[in-house]
Structure formats: structure tokens, C-alpha cells
GROMACS .gro file of C-alpha atoms in nm:
model
  147
    1MET     CA    1  -0.350  -8.433  11.864
    2LYS     CA    2  -0.587  -8.716  11.800
    3ASP     CA    3  -0.804  -8.594  12.048
    4GLU     CA    4  -0.766  -8.267  11.999
    5PHE     CA    5  -0.865  -8.251  11.632
    6LEU     CA    6  -1.150  -8.491  11.639
    7ILE     CA    7  -1.272  -8.424  11.265
    8ALA     CA    8  -0.948  -8.370  11.142
    9ARG     CA    9  -0.795  -8.589  10.833
   10LEU     CA   10  -0.468  -8.681  10.737
   11GLN     CA   11  -0.404  -8.804  10.362
   12ILE     CA   12  -0.048  -8.912  10.310
   13ILE     CA   13  -0.008  -8.934   9.875
   14GLY     CA   14   0.287  -9.137   9.757
   15GLY     CA   15   0.484  -9.452   9.792
   16GLY     CA   16   0.824  -9.518   9.895
   17PRO     CA   17   1.020  -9.800  10.073
   18LEU     CA   18   0.870  -9.697  10.391
   19GLU     CA   19   0.510  -9.732  10.285
   20ASP     CA   20   0.484 -10.060  10.420
   21ASP     CA   21   0.592  -9.978  10.792
   22LEU     CA   22   0.387  -9.652  10.823
   23ARG     CA   23   0.046  -9.865  10.696
   24ASN     CA   24   0.118 -10.105  11.012
   25HIS     CA   25   0.217  -9.769  11.269
   26VAL     CA   26  -0.129  -9.610  11.120
   27LYS     CA   27  -0.287  -9.987  11.219
   28GLN     CA   28  -0.130 -10.024  11.505
   29LEU     CA   29  -0.204  -9.644  11.641
   30GLY     CA   30  -0.615  -9.733  11.578
   31ILE     CA   31  -0.621  -9.447  11.353
   32GLU     CA   32  -0.734  -9.572  11.052
   33ASP     CA   33  -1.040  -9.411  11.034
   34ARG     CA   34  -0.853  -9.057  11.037
   35VAL     CA   35  -0.528  -9.172  10.780
   36GLU     CA   36  -0.532  -9.188  10.421
   37LEU     CA   37  -0.208  -9.361  10.238
   38THR     CA   38  -0.267  -9.290   9.895
   39GLY     CA   39   0.069  -9.494   9.768
   40ALA     CA   40   0.207  -9.332   9.459
   41MET     CA   41  -0.057  -9.170   9.248
   42PRO     CA   42   0.002  -8.969   8.896
   43THR     CA   43   0.022  -8.633   8.887
   44ALA     CA   44  -0.381  -8.595   8.748
   45GLN     CA   45  -0.487  -8.782   9.004
   46VAL     CA   46  -0.303  -8.623   9.303
   47VAL     CA   47  -0.410  -8.241   9.218
   48PRO     CA   48  -0.784  -8.288   9.229
   49MET     CA   49  -0.703  -8.381   9.593
   50VAL     CA   50  -0.457  -8.117   9.699
   51ARG     CA   51  -0.747  -7.890   9.601
   52LYS     CA   52  -0.948  -8.005   9.830
   53MET     CA   53  -0.717  -7.984  10.142
   54ASN     CA   54  -0.710  -7.718  10.438
   55VAL     CA   55  -0.357  -7.705  10.534
   56TYR     CA   56  -0.056  -7.847  10.323
   57VAL     CA   57   0.244  -8.063  10.527
   58GLN     CA   58   0.632  -8.084  10.385
   59SER     CA   59   0.765  -8.312  10.630
   60ALA     CA   60   1.060  -8.422  10.416
   61ASP     CA   61   1.406  -8.395  10.622
   62LEU     CA   62   1.581  -8.315  10.223
   63GLU     CA   63   1.400  -8.080   9.970
   64GLY     CA   64   1.601  -7.963   9.669
   65PHE     CA   65   1.341  -7.753   9.463
   66GLY     CA   66   1.001  -7.864   9.617
   67LEU     CA   67   0.773  -7.888   9.350
   68ALA     CA   68   0.561  -8.028   9.589
   69THR     CA   69   0.498  -7.765   9.825
   70LEU     CA   70   0.501  -7.523   9.499
   71GLU     CA   71   0.185  -7.735   9.394
   72ALA     CA   72   0.030  -7.639   9.672
   73VAL     CA   73   0.125  -7.283   9.663
   74GLY     CA   74   0.000  -7.245   9.320
   75GLN     CA   75  -0.329  -7.416   9.484
   76GLY     CA   76  -0.346  -7.128   9.705
   77LEU     CA   77  -0.318  -7.412   9.999
   78PRO     CA   78  -0.163  -7.280  10.334
   79VAL     CA   79   0.176  -7.452  10.343
   80ILE     CA   80   0.332  -7.567  10.711
   81ALA     CA   81   0.731  -7.718  10.580
   82THR     CA   82   1.067  -7.822  10.716
   83ARG     CA   83   1.358  -7.549  10.651
   84THR     CA   84   1.538  -7.730  10.419
   85GLY     CA   85   1.630  -7.678  10.045
   86ALA     CA   86   1.384  -7.411   9.833
   87HIS     CA   87   1.131  -7.397  10.085
   88THR     CA   88   1.313  -7.131  10.230
   89ASP     CA   89   1.291  -6.932   9.933
   90ILE     CA   90   0.941  -7.006   9.858
   91ILE     CA   91   0.808  -6.961  10.241
   92GLU     CA   92   0.815  -6.690  10.367
   93PRO     CA   93   0.703  -6.746  10.751
   94GLY     CA   94   0.370  -6.617  10.895
   95THR     CA   95   0.266  -6.460  10.591
   96ASN     CA   96   0.203  -6.736  10.344
   97GLY     CA   97   0.337  -7.058  10.546
   98LEU     CA   98   0.530  -7.160  10.826
   99LEU     CA   99   0.876  -7.360  10.830
  100TYR     CA  100   1.033  -7.564  11.110
  101ASP     CA  101   1.335  -7.819  11.168
  102ALA     CA  102   1.336  -8.118  11.050
  103HIS     CA  103   1.221  -8.360  11.344
  104ASP     CA  104   1.132  -8.128  11.556
  105VAL     CA  105   0.766  -8.287  11.600
  106ASN     CA  106   0.701  -7.975  11.891
  107ALA     CA  107   0.744  -7.725  11.642
  108LEU     CA  108   0.573  -7.904  11.359
  109THR     CA  109   0.269  -8.002  11.632
  110GLN     CA  110   0.235  -7.633  11.721
  111HIS     CA  111   0.260  -7.518  11.351
  112LEU     CA  112  -0.093  -7.742  11.304
  113ARG     CA  113  -0.240  -7.615  11.588
  114THR     CA  114  -0.192  -7.220  11.504
  115LEU     CA  115  -0.348  -7.304  11.147
  116MET     CA  116  -0.566  -7.586  11.223
  117ASN     CA  117  -0.749  -7.318  11.497
  118ASP     CA  118  -0.749  -7.023  11.236
  119ALA     CA  119  -0.963  -7.044  10.947
  120ASP     CA  120  -0.855  -6.683  10.885
  121LEU     CA  121  -0.533  -6.693  10.899
  122ARG     CA  122  -0.541  -7.037  10.652
  123ARG     CA  123  -0.720  -6.787  10.414
  124LYS     CA  124  -0.493  -6.547  10.434
  125MET     CA  125  -0.180  -6.733  10.397
  126GLY     CA  126  -0.391  -6.896  10.129
  127LYS     CA  127  -0.426  -6.651   9.938
  128ALA     CA  128  -0.084  -6.471  10.021
  129ASN     CA  129   0.049  -6.813   9.817
  130LEU     CA  130  -0.181  -6.757   9.512
  131GLN     CA  131  -0.007  -6.433   9.491
  132VAL     CA  132   0.319  -6.550   9.559
  133ALA     CA  133   0.241  -6.790   9.271
  134ARG     CA  134   0.115  -6.548   9.046
  135GLU     CA  135   0.412  -6.293   9.097
  136ARG     CA  136   0.722  -6.528   9.128
  137TYR     CA  137   0.636  -6.896   8.923
  138ALA     CA  138   0.416  -6.826   8.683
  139SER     CA  139   0.548  -6.907   8.358
  140GLU     CA  140   0.561  -6.606   8.190
  141VAL     CA  141   0.745  -6.488   8.474
  142ILE     CA  142   1.019  -6.759   8.481
  143TRP     CA  143   1.055  -6.706   8.113
  144ALA     CA  144   1.141  -6.307   8.193
  145ARG     CA  145   1.372  -6.398   8.357
  146THR     CA  146   1.578  -6.643   8.148
  147GLU     CA  147   1.580  -6.366   7.860
   0.00000   0.00000   0.00000
């Protein structure tokens, strides 16, 4: 995909035990100009970065509640996520995002192609996510469910 989307940039937000390995891999591939690894950051710095994205990808093998995914939904971003944890509750494939099985690089690549090549679909999914956030995850909705 490196040559397919010459203007695409990948931003990986967060840190962890594999961060140094990932930095080395990016350098070995010669794509430092197209990949930004932010490391761990406070949420207050992450939100403005997420707002500037065109697509949010969550590639976790295991995901519990999916708070980061839900935050992207609340920002009106189309989401590509692994079919794990709460992602299957949050994402309705084809409506507000796309799901794939963990480690299925071909499916992830195809989903990226789909959204990168279709601005209308990105807008439609982003708009659907704003509605999902309002109707299912707004604080007043959640409080009403607990009463």
C-alpha cells in the first residue's frame, strides 16, 4: 500500500513494550516520513489528533470495552476494527465502519482501500457514528439505562 496511497499518513498513538521494535521496523522499511509514532500521550492531547483523522483503525488482538474506538465514533470517524470485544457491539459493518478478523492483513488492507478510495462512504460512516454516539453512548442515555 506504500506506493498505492502516496499521500496517506499513518499515525500510531500510544506506547507499549513493542514501541522500539515498531520504530526500528518503520526505519527499516524507509517510511519514517509517512508514519508517526507518538508514544504514550495524555487523553487531552489525543482527542485533537483524532479529530484530524480521516479513518480510525483499531487492530488490537483482544479488546474489552473499546474505549478508544468509542472515542473515535464520538468524533464522527469511520472505524475499521478487529472483530473482538465491544467492537462487534459498536460497529455495524458497512454502516458505521468495517470489521475484520485479527491478523487478517488482507482484509485490513482491503478495508483501508475501500475507505481511502471513497470519500462519500467515509462521510456516511462518520455521520452514522455521530448518531450512534448520541443514541447509544451519550451520558444521559447510559444513565437512563441504569435507572
